[in-house]
Short mmCIF file of C-alpha atoms in Angstrom, two decimals:
data_model
loop_
_atom_site.label_atom_id
_atom_site.label_comp_id
_atom_site.label_asym_id
_atom_site.label_seq_id
_atom_site.Cartn_x
_atom_site.Cartn_y
_atom_site.Cartn_z
CA MET A 1459 60.98 -50.48 -30.38
CA ALA A 1460 61.74 -53.82 -32.34
CA ALA A 1461 57.57 -53.87 -33.19
CA LEU A 1462 57.56 -50.57 -34.20
CA LEU A 1463 60.74 -50.65 -36.20
CA ARG A 1464 59.61 -54.07 -37.94
CA ILE A 1465 56.12 -52.21 -38.89
CA VAL A 1466 58.09 -49.27 -40.21
CA ALA A 1467 60.50 -51.61 -42.08
CA LEU A 1468 57.25 -53.35 -43.63
CA LEU A 1469 55.53 -50.39 -44.72
CA ALA A 1470 58.85 -49.14 -46.51
CA TYR A 1471 58.98 -52.29 -48.04
CA PHE A 1472 55.61 -52.42 -49.56
CA VAL A 1473 56.06 -48.71 -50.50
CA VAL A 1474 59.45 -49.19 -52.22
CA ALA A 1475 58.23 -52.69 -53.78
CA HIS A 1476 55.10 -51.17 -55.16
CA ARG A 1477 57.04 -48.14 -56.89
CA ALA A 1478 59.80 -51.02 -58.47
CA LEU A 1479 56.90 -52.70 -60.11
CA ARG A 1480 55.24 -49.65 -61.47
CA VAL A 1481 58.65 -48.12 -62.87
CA ASP A 1482 60.36 -51.57 -63.16
CA SER A 1483 63.24 -50.92 -61.61
CA PRO A 1484 65.46 -53.74 -60.58
CA ARG A 1485 67.46 -51.51 -58.30
CA LEU A 1486 64.25 -50.58 -56.48
CA ALA A 1487 63.71 -54.21 -56.17
CA ALA A 1488 66.98 -54.88 -54.58
CA LEU A 1489 66.22 -52.39 -52.29
CA ALA A 1490 62.59 -53.62 -51.47
CA LEU A 1491 64.47 -57.16 -50.90
CA GLY A 1492 67.14 -55.87 -48.49
CA LEU A 1493 64.46 -54.04 -46.29
CA LEU A 1494 62.97 -57.68 -45.62
CA ALA A 1495 66.48 -57.98 -43.85
CA ILE A 1496 65.56 -55.66 -41.26
CA ILE A 1497 61.83 -56.82 -41.11
CA VAL A 1498 63.38 -60.45 -40.20
CA PHE A 1499 66.48 -59.68 -37.84
CA ILE A 1500 65.14 -56.70 -36.27
CA ARG A 1501 65.23 -58.12 -32.68
CA GLY A 1502 68.91 -59.59 -33.12
CA LEU A 1503 70.11 -56.29 -34.56
CA LEU A 1504 68.65 -54.26 -31.76
CA SER A 1505 70.25 -56.69 -29.27
CA LEU A 1506 73.66 -56.51 -31.12
CA ARG A 1507 73.66 -60.38 -31.86
CA PRO A 1508 77.02 -61.01 -34.16
CA ARG A 1509 74.92 -63.83 -35.91
CA ALA A 1510 72.25 -61.63 -36.67
CA TRP A 1511 74.11 -58.68 -37.88
CA LEU A 1512 76.04 -61.20 -40.25
CA ALA A 1513 72.91 -62.79 -41.25
CA ALA A 1514 71.89 -59.32 -42.21
CA LEU A 1515 74.67 -58.18 -44.05
CA ALA A 1516 74.85 -60.99 -46.04
CA TRP A 1517 71.29 -60.44 -46.89
CA ILE A 1518 71.47 -57.40 -47.84
CA ALA A 1519 74.78 -58.03 -49.81
CA ALA A 1520 72.68 -60.50 -51.72
CA ALA A 1521 70.07 -57.89 -52.41
CA TRP A 1522 72.56 -55.51 -53.66
CA ALA A 1523 74.09 -57.90 -56.06
CA LEU A 1524 70.81 -58.61 -57.66
CA ALA A 1525 70.48 -54.80 -58.21
CA GLY A 1526 72.17 -55.02 -61.58
CA SER A 1527 70.62 -58.43 -62.68
CA SER A 1528 67.56 -59.38 -64.23
CA TYR A 1529 66.67 -61.48 -61.41
CA ALA A 1530 65.51 -58.87 -59.07
CA MET A 1531 62.04 -58.26 -60.47
CA PRO A 1532 61.24 -61.83 -60.50
CA ILE A 1533 62.27 -62.67 -56.99
CA LEU A 1534 60.29 -59.50 -55.84
CA LEU A 1535 57.33 -60.89 -57.87
CA LEU A 1536 57.28 -63.88 -55.91
CA MET A 1537 57.57 -62.37 -52.59
CA PRO A 1538 53.63 -61.95 -52.06
CA SER A 1539 53.41 -65.98 -52.85
CA LEU A 1540 56.29 -66.89 -50.33
CA PHE A 1541 54.59 -64.63 -47.54
CA LEU A 1542 51.24 -66.38 -47.86
CA ALA A 1543 53.13 -69.90 -47.80
CA LEU A 1544 54.74 -68.96 -44.91
CA ALA A 1545 51.32 -67.61 -43.23
CA CYS A 1546 50.26 -71.17 -44.30
CA SER A 1547 52.78 -72.89 -42.74
CA LEU A 1548 52.26 -71.20 -39.34
CA PHE A 1549 48.64 -72.78 -39.28
CA ALA A 1550 49.85 -76.20 -40.77
CA ARG A 1551 53.03 -77.11 -38.81
CA THR A 1552 50.94 -77.06 -35.78
CA LEU A 1553 48.59 -79.73 -37.26
CA ALA A 1554 51.35 -82.25 -36.94
CA ARG A 1555 50.85 -85.20 -34.54
CA GLY A 1556 52.05 -84.01 -30.90
CA GLN A 1557 51.29 -80.61 -31.69
CA VAL A 1558 48.71 -77.96 -30.43
CA PRO A 1559 46.90 -76.68 -33.43
CA LEU A 1560 47.54 -72.83 -33.61
CA VAL A 1561 43.60 -71.87 -33.33
CA VAL A 1562 43.30 -73.99 -30.18
CA ARG A 1563 46.47 -72.11 -28.75
CA MET A 1564 44.81 -68.74 -29.60
CA VAL A 1565 41.44 -69.85 -28.04
CA ALA A 1566 43.45 -70.71 -24.77
CA LEU A 1567 45.23 -67.53 -24.79
CA ILE A 1568 42.08 -65.47 -25.05
CA GLU A 1569 40.01 -67.67 -22.40
CA GLY A 1570 43.03 -67.76 -20.08
CA GLN A 1571 43.55 -71.35 -19.61
CA PRO A 1572 45.49 -74.42 -20.92
CA ALA A 1573 44.47 -75.94 -24.01
CA PRO A 1574 43.73 -79.50 -22.57
CA ALA A 1575 41.47 -77.53 -20.18
CA LEU A 1576 38.85 -76.35 -23.17
CA PRO A 1577 35.83 -77.98 -23.56
CA ALA A 1578 36.16 -81.06 -26.14
CA ASP A 1579 33.77 -79.22 -28.76
CA ILE A 1580 35.63 -76.09 -28.78
CA ARG A 1581 39.10 -77.78 -29.18
CA ALA A 1582 37.75 -79.84 -32.29
CA TYR A 1583 36.17 -76.55 -33.77
CA ALA A 1584 39.22 -74.83 -33.26
CA THR A 1585 41.51 -77.79 -34.78
CA ARG A 1586 39.23 -77.54 -37.74
CA VAL A 1587 39.55 -73.72 -38.32
CA THR A 1588 43.29 -74.56 -38.27
CA TRP A 1589 42.85 -76.71 -41.09
CA LEU A 1590 40.62 -73.84 -42.67
CA TRP A 1591 43.49 -71.10 -42.60
CA ALA A 1592 46.04 -73.73 -43.61
CA VAL A 1593 43.86 -74.51 -46.67
CA VAL A 1594 43.00 -71.00 -47.66
CA LEU A 1595 46.28 -69.51 -47.01
CA GLY A 1596 48.05 -72.39 -49.10
CA GLY A 1597 45.42 -72.20 -51.89
CA LEU A 1598 45.99 -68.52 -52.29
CA SER A 1599 49.80 -69.04 -52.27
CA LEU A 1600 49.77 -70.86 -54.98
CA LEU A 1601 47.14 -68.71 -56.99
CA ASN A 1602 49.43 -66.04 -56.24
CA LEU A 1603 52.27 -68.09 -57.56
CA GLY A 1604 50.42 -68.78 -60.68
CA LEU A 1605 49.58 -65.19 -61.48
CA ALA A 1606 53.39 -64.24 -60.87
CA LEU A 1607 54.34 -66.97 -63.31
CA LEU A 1608 52.00 -66.45 -66.14
CA THR A 1609 51.07 -62.54 -66.35
CA THR A 1610 52.30 -61.41 -69.70
CA PRO A 1611 54.01 -59.01 -70.15
CA GLY A 1612 56.09 -58.46 -66.72
CA GLY A 1613 55.64 -61.69 -65.21
CA VAL A 1614 58.14 -64.02 -63.66
CA LEU A 1615 58.36 -66.79 -66.83
CA GLU A 1616 58.64 -64.15 -69.28
CA ARG A 1617 61.18 -62.29 -67.54
CA LEU A 1618 63.35 -65.29 -67.44
CA GLY A 1619 62.96 -65.88 -71.31
CA ILE A 1620 60.37 -68.33 -70.89
CA ALA A 1621 57.12 -68.21 -72.58
CA PRO A 1622 54.09 -68.87 -70.16
CA PRO A 1623 52.16 -71.78 -71.07
CA TRP A 1624 48.85 -70.12 -70.18
CA PRO A 1625 49.51 -66.38 -70.70
CA LEU A 1626 47.35 -63.64 -68.84
CA SER A 1627 47.21 -60.04 -69.37
CA PRO A 1628 48.12 -57.86 -66.34
CA GLU A 1629 44.41 -56.43 -66.54
CA VAL A 1630 43.13 -60.09 -65.92
CA ALA A 1631 46.06 -61.03 -63.37
CA ALA A 1632 45.22 -57.62 -61.21
CA THR A 1633 41.38 -58.55 -61.17
CA VAL A 1634 41.87 -62.16 -60.28
CA ASP A 1635 44.42 -60.77 -57.81
CA THR A 1636 41.98 -58.58 -56.13
CA TRP A 1637 38.79 -61.12 -56.28
CA GLY A 1638 40.59 -64.19 -55.70
CA ILE A 1639 42.91 -63.27 -52.76
CA TYR A 1640 41.53 -60.57 -50.93
CA VAL A 1641 37.66 -61.45 -51.01
CA PRO A 1642 38.47 -64.77 -49.78
CA VAL A 1643 40.42 -63.93 -47.01
CA ALA A 1644 37.97 -61.35 -45.90
CA ALA A 1645 34.94 -63.85 -46.19
CA THR A 1646 36.99 -66.32 -44.22
CA LEU A 1647 37.40 -64.19 -41.44
CA ILE A 1648 33.70 -62.82 -41.36
CA GLY A 1649 32.28 -66.14 -42.38
CA GLU A 1650 34.15 -68.05 -39.67
CA PHE A 1651 33.20 -65.51 -36.73
CA VAL A 1652 29.67 -65.28 -37.63
CA TYR A 1653 29.50 -69.26 -37.78
CA ARG A 1654 31.27 -69.44 -34.32
CA GLN A 1655 28.58 -67.04 -32.91
CA ARG A 1656 25.86 -69.03 -33.76
CA ARG A 1657 27.77 -72.49 -32.95
CA PHE A 1658 28.94 -71.11 -29.56
CA PRO A 1659 26.30 -68.45 -28.54
CA GLY A 1660 27.26 -66.08 -25.45
CA ARG A 1661 30.69 -66.36 -25.60
CA TYR A 1662 31.30 -63.09 -27.00
CA ASP A 1663 29.05 -59.99 -27.13
CA GLY A 1664 29.65 -59.31 -30.61
CA PRO A 1665 32.87 -58.44 -32.63
CA LEU A 1666 33.93 -55.47 -30.50
CA ASP A 1667 33.95 -57.45 -27.25
CA TYR A 1668 35.94 -60.07 -29.11
CA LEU A 1669 38.81 -57.35 -30.10
CA ARG A 1670 38.84 -56.16 -26.73
CA LYS A 1671 39.43 -59.58 -25.47
CA LEU A 1672 42.28 -59.83 -28.14
CA ALA A 1673 43.90 -56.30 -27.34
CA ARG A 1674 44.05 -57.21 -23.61
CA ILE A 1675 46.22 -60.00 -24.23
CA PRO A 1676 50.02 -58.91 -24.07
CA ARG A 1677 52.02 -58.99 -26.95
CA GLU A 1678 54.44 -61.24 -25.65
CA LYS A 1679 51.89 -64.04 -25.36
CA TRP A 1680 50.77 -63.85 -28.48
CA ALA A 1681 54.47 -64.22 -29.78
CA GLY A 1682 54.76 -67.25 -27.58
CA ILE A 1683 51.92 -69.39 -29.31
CA PHE A 1684 53.92 -69.50 -32.58
CA HIS A 1685 57.12 -71.40 -31.22
#
């Protein structure tokens, strides 16, 4: 139930955020920011945990207070960069000394064995892939941040009354956003899988076999590797 409601809230967020940006509405921007509270605290809300309810209500109250201000739109514009930074941190924080890199954890889960039991070459490769995704997502976060700040008209700096040092037109920003963010993610996914097939032949019988192995893993185990 929590996962389904989180997906519904996430879809609602994207719809409302897109509409807020199209019509330049601080109230819709505040509503979109308020929906994030449901996405973040949904499990605690369903479990009736007081701390989760207090945190969610405080978040929603703060978002509502922004509805009549000039800050709701700039904050909404910065959300994609924040999402990418959080995704980057999921990989990067597992590269610290004493941690098991995230992709190593994923491979161990798929193979059904502890991470230390994986062959050394696979552990080394999975560690490099963890670095790859941390760098890619971190770079995309910075790129998205630059686009949000420098777009004119409608960018964060302009909305805050600051002249962008290197202004970008919305058309240029949209083109860079499409080709500079979505394409690298897709290219990294596809390129890494193709290389992995050649580097470790015979481990998967193509993409469909790999996806079937992923689908057989219980959701709870997937959640566990992120902690």
